[in-house]
mmCIF file of C-alpha atoms and ligand atoms in Angstrom:
data_model
loop_
_atom_site.group_PDB
_atom_site.id
_atom_site.type_symbol
_atom_site.label_atom_id
_atom_site.label_comp_id
_atom_site.label_asym_id
_atom_site.label_seq_id
_atom_site.Cartn_x
_atom_site.Cartn_y
_atom_site.Cartn_z
ATOM 1 C CA MET A 20 84.528 79.005 56.081
ATOM 2 C CA SER A 21 85.993 75.618 55.356
ATOM 3 C CA ILE A 22 85.681 72.516 57.454
ATOM 4 C CA ILE A 23 89.024 70.741 57.713
ATOM 5 C CA ASP A 24 88.336 67.144 56.769
ATOM 6 C CA GLY A 25 90.655 65.088 58.972
ATOM 7 C CA LYS A 26 89.000 61.882 57.921
ATOM 8 C CA ALA A 27 89.736 62.406 54.226
ATOM 9 C CA LEU A 28 93.282 63.607 54.861
ATOM 10 C CA SER A 29 93.997 60.683 57.180
ATOM 11 C CA LYS A 30 92.838 58.285 54.470
ATOM 12 C CA GLU A 31 95.332 59.790 52.036
ATOM 13 C CA ILE A 32 98.122 59.487 54.589
ATOM 14 C CA ARG A 33 97.213 55.907 55.369
ATOM 15 C CA LYS A 34 97.257 55.050 51.681
ATOM 16 C CA ASP A 35 100.690 56.615 51.375
ATOM 17 C CA VAL A 36 101.957 54.762 54.471
ATOM 18 C CA LYS A 37 100.657 51.506 53.037
ATOM 19 C CA LYS A 38 102.645 52.069 49.831
ATOM 20 C CA GLN A 39 105.793 52.886 51.773
ATOM 21 C CA VAL A 40 105.308 49.863 54.039
ATOM 22 C CA ALA A 41 105.100 47.637 50.953
ATOM 23 C CA SER A 42 108.245 49.092 49.448
ATOM 24 C CA LEU A 43 110.273 48.960 52.695
ATOM 25 C CA THR A 44 109.068 45.422 53.397
ATOM 26 C CA GLU A 45 110.423 44.417 50.031
ATOM 27 C CA LYS A 46 113.659 46.309 50.581
ATOM 28 C CA TYR A 47 114.413 44.895 54.047
ATOM 29 C CA GLY A 48 112.729 41.507 53.756
ATOM 30 C CA LYS A 49 110.582 42.141 56.838
ATOM 31 C CA SER A 50 107.656 44.348 57.732
ATOM 32 C CA PRO A 51 107.349 46.969 60.466
ATOM 33 C CA HIS A 52 106.096 45.586 63.778
ATOM 34 C CA LEU A 53 104.310 47.618 66.440
ATOM 35 C CA VAL A 54 103.627 46.236 69.912
ATOM 36 C CA VAL A 55 100.832 47.857 71.896
ATOM 37 C CA VAL A 56 100.805 47.250 75.639
ATOM 38 C CA LEU A 57 97.482 47.706 77.386
ATOM 39 C CA VAL A 58 97.212 47.442 81.168
ATOM 40 C CA GLY A 59 93.823 46.904 82.783
ATOM 41 C CA GLU A 60 90.354 47.324 81.369
ATOM 42 C CA ASN A 61 89.656 50.964 80.569
ATOM 43 C CA PRO A 62 86.875 50.913 77.906
ATOM 44 C CA ALA A 63 88.117 54.093 76.159
ATOM 45 C CA SER A 64 91.678 52.726 76.033
ATOM 46 C CA GLU A 65 90.396 49.414 74.702
ATOM 47 C CA THR A 66 88.611 51.247 71.877
ATOM 48 C CA TYR A 67 91.695 53.330 70.999
ATOM 49 C CA VAL A 68 93.913 50.265 71.028
ATOM 50 C CA ARG A 69 91.511 48.330 68.808
ATOM 51 C CA MET A 70 91.522 51.211 66.322
ATOM 52 C CA LYS A 71 95.318 51.284 66.331
ATOM 53 C CA HIS A 72 95.562 47.549 65.619
ATOM 54 C CA ARG A 73 93.018 47.771 62.807
ATOM 55 C CA ALA A 74 94.791 50.710 61.185
ATOM 56 C CA CYS A 75 98.108 48.839 61.349
ATOM 57 C CA GLU A 76 96.609 45.763 59.792
ATOM 58 C CA ARG A 77 95.168 47.774 56.901
ATOM 59 C CA ALA A 78 98.512 49.459 56.287
ATOM 60 C CA GLY A 79 100.435 46.179 56.253
ATOM 61 C CA ILE A 80 102.086 46.890 59.603
ATOM 62 C CA ARG A 81 102.303 43.894 61.932
ATOM 63 C CA SER A 82 100.783 44.697 65.290
ATOM 64 C CA THR A 83 100.857 42.657 68.461
ATOM 65 C CA ALA A 84 98.705 43.226 71.525
ATOM 66 C CA ILE A 85 100.118 42.621 74.976
ATOM 67 C CA ASN A 86 97.286 42.821 77.482
ATOM 68 C CA LYS A 87 98.199 42.824 81.148
ATOM 69 C CA SER A 88 96.020 42.699 84.222
ATOM 70 C CA SER A 89 95.705 45.949 86.218
ATOM 71 C CA ALA A 90 97.293 43.982 89.075
ATOM 72 C CA ILE A 91 100.633 43.780 87.222
ATOM 73 C CA SER A 92 103.532 45.125 89.270
ATOM 74 C CA GLU A 93 105.568 48.063 88.020
ATOM 75 C CA LYS A 94 108.645 45.849 87.907
ATOM 76 C CA GLU A 95 106.884 43.256 85.774
ATOM 77 C CA LEU A 96 105.695 45.927 83.318
ATOM 78 C CA LEU A 97 109.193 47.432 83.106
ATOM 79 C CA ASP A 98 110.623 43.957 82.427
ATOM 80 C CA THR A 99 108.083 43.454 79.639
ATOM 81 C CA ILE A 100 109.247 46.708 78.058
ATOM 82 C CA ILE A 101 112.929 45.839 78.428
ATOM 83 C CA ASN A 102 112.272 42.583 76.563
ATOM 84 C CA LEU A 103 110.573 44.509 73.754
ATOM 85 C CA ASN A 104 113.459 46.987 73.652
ATOM 86 C CA GLU A 105 115.882 44.128 73.121
ATOM 87 C CA ASP A 106 113.790 42.291 70.544
ATOM 88 C CA PRO A 107 115.154 43.146 67.058
ATOM 89 C CA ASP A 108 111.853 42.011 65.607
ATOM 90 C CA VAL A 109 109.965 44.850 67.371
ATOM 91 C CA HIS A 110 110.227 48.320 65.822
ATOM 92 C CA GLY A 111 107.626 50.292 67.737
ATOM 93 C CA ILE A 112 106.458 50.127 71.359
ATOM 94 C CA LEU A 113 103.355 51.888 72.610
ATOM 95 C CA VAL A 114 102.103 51.684 76.188
ATOM 96 C CA GLN A 115 98.540 52.933 76.258
ATOM 97 C CA LEU A 116 97.898 55.586 78.910
ATOM 98 C CA PRO A 117 96.546 56.046 81.516
ATOM 99 C CA LEU A 118 98.189 53.365 83.623
ATOM 100 C CA PRO A 119 96.907 52.158 87.016
ATOM 101 C CA GLU A 120 97.901 54.450 89.875
ATOM 102 C CA HIS A 121 100.426 52.104 91.453
ATOM 103 C CA ILE A 122 102.536 52.321 88.285
ATOM 104 C CA ASP A 123 104.699 55.367 87.639
ATOM 105 C CA ALA A 124 103.888 56.292 84.023
ATOM 106 C CA ASN A 125 107.022 58.425 83.699
ATOM 107 C CA LYS A 126 109.201 55.524 84.736
ATOM 108 C CA VAL A 127 107.497 53.357 82.131
ATOM 109 C CA ILE A 128 107.963 55.945 79.382
ATOM 110 C CA ASN A 129 111.602 56.462 80.352
ATOM 111 C CA THR A 130 112.195 52.720 80.041
ATOM 112 C CA ILE A 131 110.999 52.492 76.432
ATOM 113 C CA GLU A 132 113.910 52.512 73.969
ATOM 114 C CA TYR A 133 113.559 55.995 72.512
ATOM 115 C CA LYS A 134 114.196 54.762 68.980
ATOM 116 C CA LYS A 135 111.086 52.569 69.314
ATOM 117 C CA ASP A 136 109.016 55.234 71.079
ATOM 118 C CA VAL A 137 106.274 55.678 68.446
ATOM 119 C CA ASP A 138 104.386 57.930 70.895
ATOM 120 C CA GLY A 139 107.261 60.410 71.072
ATOM 121 C CA PHE A 140 106.832 60.607 74.859
ATOM 122 C CA HIS A 141 110.390 59.643 75.863
ATOM 123 C CA PRO A 142 112.516 62.518 77.243
ATOM 124 C CA MET A 143 114.985 62.043 74.353
ATOM 125 C CA ASN A 144 112.207 62.706 71.844
ATOM 126 C CA ILE A 145 110.803 65.582 73.905
ATOM 127 C CA ALA A 146 114.286 67.112 74.016
ATOM 128 C CA ALA A 147 114.651 66.733 70.247
ATOM 129 C CA LEU A 148 111.308 68.494 69.823
ATOM 130 C CA GLN A 149 112.389 71.345 72.065
ATOM 131 C CA ILE A 150 115.769 71.784 70.404
ATOM 132 C CA GLY A 151 114.196 71.370 66.976
ATOM 133 C CA THR A 152 116.258 68.358 65.901
ATOM 134 C CA GLN A 153 115.005 65.127 64.382
ATOM 135 C CA GLY A 154 112.977 62.994 66.798
ATOM 136 C CA ILE A 155 109.682 61.175 67.012
ATOM 137 C CA VAL A 156 106.838 63.675 67.307
ATOM 138 C CA SER A 157 103.843 62.404 69.231
ATOM 139 C CA ALA A 158 100.872 61.447 67.147
ATOM 140 C CA THR A 159 98.179 63.988 68.032
ATOM 141 C CA PRO A 160 100.413 67.089 67.783
ATOM 142 C CA LYS A 161 101.917 65.736 64.573
ATOM 143 C CA GLY A 162 98.421 65.195 63.160
ATOM 144 C CA ILE A 163 97.440 68.746 64.117
ATOM 145 C CA MET A 164 100.462 70.188 62.293
ATOM 146 C CA THR A 165 99.620 68.103 59.219
ATOM 147 C CA LEU A 166 96.065 69.485 59.314
ATOM 148 C CA LEU A 167 97.379 73.046 59.592
ATOM 149 C CA GLU A 168 99.766 72.505 56.685
ATOM 150 C CA HIS A 169 96.898 71.101 54.663
ATOM 151 C CA THR A 170 94.854 74.314 55.082
ATOM 152 C CA GLY A 171 97.738 76.203 53.484
ATOM 153 C CA ILE A 172 97.661 78.939 56.138
ATOM 154 C CA GLU A 173 100.848 80.707 57.103
ATOM 155 C CA ILE A 174 102.014 79.844 60.629
ATOM 156 C CA GLU A 175 105.065 82.090 60.823
ATOM 157 C CA GLY A 176 104.438 85.281 62.755
ATOM 158 C CA LYS A 177 100.883 84.289 63.693
ATOM 159 C CA GLN A 178 99.387 84.451 67.163
ATOM 160 C CA ALA A 179 98.725 80.895 68.260
ATOM 161 C CA LEU A 180 96.827 80.027 71.416
ATOM 162 C CA VAL A 181 96.986 76.515 72.810
ATOM 163 C CA ILE A 182 94.381 75.863 75.486
ATOM 164 C CA GLY A 183 95.610 72.960 77.622
ATOM 165 C CA ARG A 184 99.088 72.040 78.798
ATOM 166 C CA SER A 185 99.142 68.246 78.801
ATOM 167 C CA ASN A 186 102.324 66.379 77.960
ATOM 168 C CA ILE A 187 100.446 64.473 75.257
ATOM 169 C CA VAL A 188 98.983 67.419 73.337
ATOM 170 C CA GLY A 189 99.212 70.961 74.727
ATOM 171 C CA LYS A 190 102.929 71.250 75.442
ATOM 172 C CA PRO A 191 104.216 69.430 72.333
ATOM 173 C CA VAL A 192 101.852 71.218 69.925
ATOM 174 C CA ALA A 193 102.868 74.570 71.419
ATOM 175 C CA GLN A 194 106.510 73.667 70.816
ATOM 176 C CA LEU A 195 105.796 72.608 67.219
ATOM 177 C CA LEU A 196 104.035 75.902 66.537
ATOM 178 C CA LEU A 197 106.949 77.772 68.066
ATOM 179 C CA ASN A 198 109.360 75.793 65.870
ATOM 180 C CA LYS A 199 107.320 77.116 62.911
ATOM 181 C CA ASN A 200 107.837 80.662 64.192
ATOM 182 C CA ALA A 201 104.355 81.319 65.554
ATOM 183 C CA THR A 202 103.999 83.513 68.634
ATOM 184 C CA VAL A 203 102.645 80.962 71.059
ATOM 185 C CA THR A 204 100.602 81.349 74.219
ATOM 186 C CA ILE A 205 99.617 78.401 76.397
ATOM 187 C CA ALA A 206 96.464 78.857 78.425
ATOM 188 C CA HIS A 207 95.339 76.528 81.202
ATOM 189 C CA SER A 208 92.951 76.235 84.109
ATOM 190 C CA ARG A 209 94.589 79.111 86.015
ATOM 191 C CA THR A 210 94.655 81.515 83.065
ATOM 192 C CA ARG A 211 92.735 84.667 83.966
ATOM 193 C CA ASN A 212 92.101 86.332 80.623
ATOM 194 C CA LEU A 213 91.272 83.373 78.397
ATOM 195 C CA GLU A 214 88.590 85.170 76.391
ATOM 196 C CA GLU A 215 90.886 88.084 75.628
ATOM 197 C CA LEU A 216 93.711 85.764 74.566
ATOM 198 C CA SER A 217 91.460 83.659 72.438
ATOM 199 C CA ARG A 218 89.944 86.655 70.621
ATOM 200 C CA ASP A 219 93.498 87.572 69.624
ATOM 201 C CA ALA A 220 94.428 84.143 68.287
ATOM 202 C CA ASP A 221 94.925 83.527 64.566
ATOM 203 C CA ILE A 222 95.360 79.846 65.355
ATOM 204 C CA LEU A 223 93.462 78.351 68.242
ATOM 205 C CA ILE A 224 94.076 74.817 69.489
ATOM 206 C CA ALA A 225 91.586 73.600 72.079
ATOM 207 C CA ALA A 226 92.860 70.618 74.077
ATOM 208 C CA VAL A 227 91.317 70.803 77.517
ATOM 209 C CA GLY A 228 88.624 68.147 77.632
ATOM 210 C CA ARG A 229 85.712 70.459 78.481
ATOM 211 C CA PRO A 230 82.737 70.162 76.128
ATOM 212 C CA LYS A 231 82.005 73.315 74.081
ATOM 213 C CA MET A 232 84.124 75.565 76.308
ATOM 214 C CA VAL A 233 85.277 77.656 73.340
ATOM 215 C CA THR A 234 82.343 79.564 71.895
ATOM 216 C CA GLY A 235 82.002 81.683 68.763
ATOM 217 C CA ASP A 236 82.269 84.987 70.634
ATOM 218 C CA MET A 237 85.781 83.967 71.765
ATOM 219 C CA ILE A 238 87.031 83.453 68.210
ATOM 220 C CA LYS A 239 88.742 85.993 66.007
ATOM 221 C CA GLU A 240 87.192 86.528 62.593
ATOM 222 C CA GLY A 241 89.119 84.407 60.081
ATOM 223 C CA ALA A 242 90.924 82.273 62.681
ATOM 224 C CA THR A 243 91.894 78.636 62.223
ATOM 225 C CA VAL A 244 90.377 76.502 64.959
ATOM 226 C CA ILE A 245 91.588 72.999 65.822
ATOM 227 C CA ASP A 246 89.427 71.059 68.246
ATOM 228 C CA VAL A 247 91.242 68.254 70.048
ATOM 229 C CA GLY A 248 88.403 67.550 72.493
ATOM 230 C CA VAL A 249 86.848 64.113 72.643
ATOM 231 C CA ASN A 250 84.239 64.439 75.356
ATOM 232 C CA ARG A 251 81.697 61.689 75.613
ATOM 233 C CA VAL A 252 78.388 63.301 76.547
ATOM 234 C CA GLU A 253 75.291 61.114 76.589
ATOM 235 C CA ASP A 254 76.994 58.688 74.229
ATOM 236 C CA LYS A 255 77.914 61.403 71.725
ATOM 237 C CA LEU A 256 81.386 62.763 71.009
ATOM 238 C CA ILE A 257 81.509 66.495 71.750
ATOM 239 C CA GLY A 258 84.527 68.702 71.098
ATOM 240 C CA ASP A 259 85.989 71.454 73.270
ATOM 241 C CA VAL A 260 84.695 73.953 70.714
ATOM 242 C CA ASP A 261 81.066 74.871 70.167
ATOM 243 C CA PHE A 262 81.182 74.091 66.458
ATOM 244 C CA GLU A 263 77.899 75.799 65.481
ATOM 245 C CA SER A 264 78.827 79.236 66.822
ATOM 246 C CA ALA A 265 82.566 78.898 66.077
ATOM 247 C CA LYS A 266 82.077 78.124 62.392
ATOM 248 C CA GLU A 267 80.438 81.532 61.929
ATOM 249 C CA LYS A 268 83.762 83.196 62.794
ATOM 250 C CA ALA A 269 86.488 80.753 61.786
ATOM 251 C CA ALA A 270 88.028 80.535 58.324
ATOM 252 C CA HIS A 271 89.060 76.917 58.938
ATOM 253 C CA ILE A 272 87.726 74.618 61.625
ATOM 254 C CA THR A 273 87.952 70.918 62.470
ATOM 255 C CA PRO A 274 84.812 68.951 63.290
ATOM 256 C CA VAL A 275 84.485 66.408 66.115
ATOM 257 C CA PRO A 276 84.442 63.609 65.184
ATOM 258 C CA GLY A 277 86.304 63.542 61.861
ATOM 259 C CA GLY A 278 88.963 66.173 62.565
ATOM 260 C CA VAL A 279 91.968 65.521 64.777
ATOM 261 C CA GLY A 280 91.001 61.979 65.864
ATOM 262 C CA PRO A 281 91.645 60.171 62.570
ATOM 263 C CA MET A 282 94.868 62.159 62.108
ATOM 264 C CA THR A 283 96.252 60.779 65.385
ATOM 265 C CA ILE A 284 96.009 57.231 64.085
ATOM 266 C CA ALA A 285 97.492 58.157 60.698
ATOM 267 C CA SER A 286 100.416 59.882 62.434
ATOM 268 C CA LEU A 287 101.025 56.828 64.616
ATOM 269 C CA LEU A 288 101.368 54.734 61.465
ATOM 270 C CA GLN A 289 103.831 57.280 60.052
ATOM 271 C CA ASN A 290 105.830 57.127 63.283
ATOM 272 C CA THR A 291 105.921 53.333 63.234
ATOM 273 C CA LEU A 292 107.211 53.439 59.688
ATOM 274 C CA GLU A 293 109.829 56.048 60.626
ATOM 275 C CA CYS A 294 111.067 53.953 63.573
ATOM 276 C CA PHE A 295 111.225 50.853 61.393
ATOM 277 C CA GLU A 296 113.197 52.554 58.668
ATOM 278 C CA ALA A 297 115.625 54.230 61.082
ATOM 279 C CA LEU A 298 116.274 50.932 62.882
ATOM 280 C CA GLN A 299 116.829 49.073 59.607
ATOM 281 C CA LYS A 300 119.282 51.698 58.411
ATOM 282 C CA GLU A 301 121.235 51.203 61.639
ATOM 283 C CA ALA A 302 121.234 47.414 61.452
HETATM 284 N N1 GUN B 5 96.161 57.894 75.831
HETATM 285 C C1 GUN B 5 95.542 58.953 75.256
HETATM 286 N N2 GUN B 5 96.239 59.357 74.168
HETATM 287 C C2 GUN B 5 97.303 58.545 74.062
HETATM 288 C C3 GUN B 5 98.381 58.462 73.148
HETATM 289 O O1 GUN B 5 98.514 59.241 72.190
HETATM 290 N N3 GUN B 5 99.275 57.467 73.367
HETATM 291 C C4 GUN B 5 99.171 56.617 74.409
HETATM 292 N N4 GUN B 5 100.101 55.693 74.543
HETATM 293 N N5 GUN B 5 98.194 56.657 75.284
HETATM 294 C C5 GUN B 5 97.255 57.628 75.112
#
């Protein structure tokens, strides 16, 4: 059994991004610039956003925080985004989710210029993912695929089970696995035979947000298990997979923390760099 070290791999990626940032900054005479929009005061979102800014800073990527009160109107938020879309000095735009209920998150995402959509949430990028053409792939699914590649396992022809169908993780990662020719099943809260499906899975991605819901007895011997869960239980981070029992069956498994989490940030930096370079080539 090997533990997939997302922390170490993310460090390598960040080092590589930093080098590329330096070389592109020299080439274009300006550095990549990410703007992160945070609405309201959600403590988890504040932590994520802080981590994103710090990672940018370390990689030589300029990052600007726009913090808005939760009382902001939808119109005002959309206008903020339109200004960022039009600003040639901004190469990446990220609106941290969730947004307050009176704001339609889909409308907000649709308003972001898709070429600056470092989250890969815009319908243009989702369509590119589905068709299998070049687009921005959202950070967590991209990080998961990088982790899988790093293990060296074959994806083609394998049974992959994705537990969870969110737009941020479940659906895009399922599509990425399909694009790599896996046979993909998506399970969710209404799935009746989850244990059966999971015992059949060569690759299991758990992204539901329920602490330790995947236990060792549900895992196929020799499977690769990716745990996307970040459940805060009594001030500790607990994954969706019961690591202790799962590691007895899995050939490769990610820990929580130190698995998918750090890869999300590294992938965001890669996306920011990609957006920057594509926009400069167009200019
Ligand atoms: N909230 C939870 N995950 C994400 C993410 O990847 N991007 C954004 N913008 N918000 C999130």
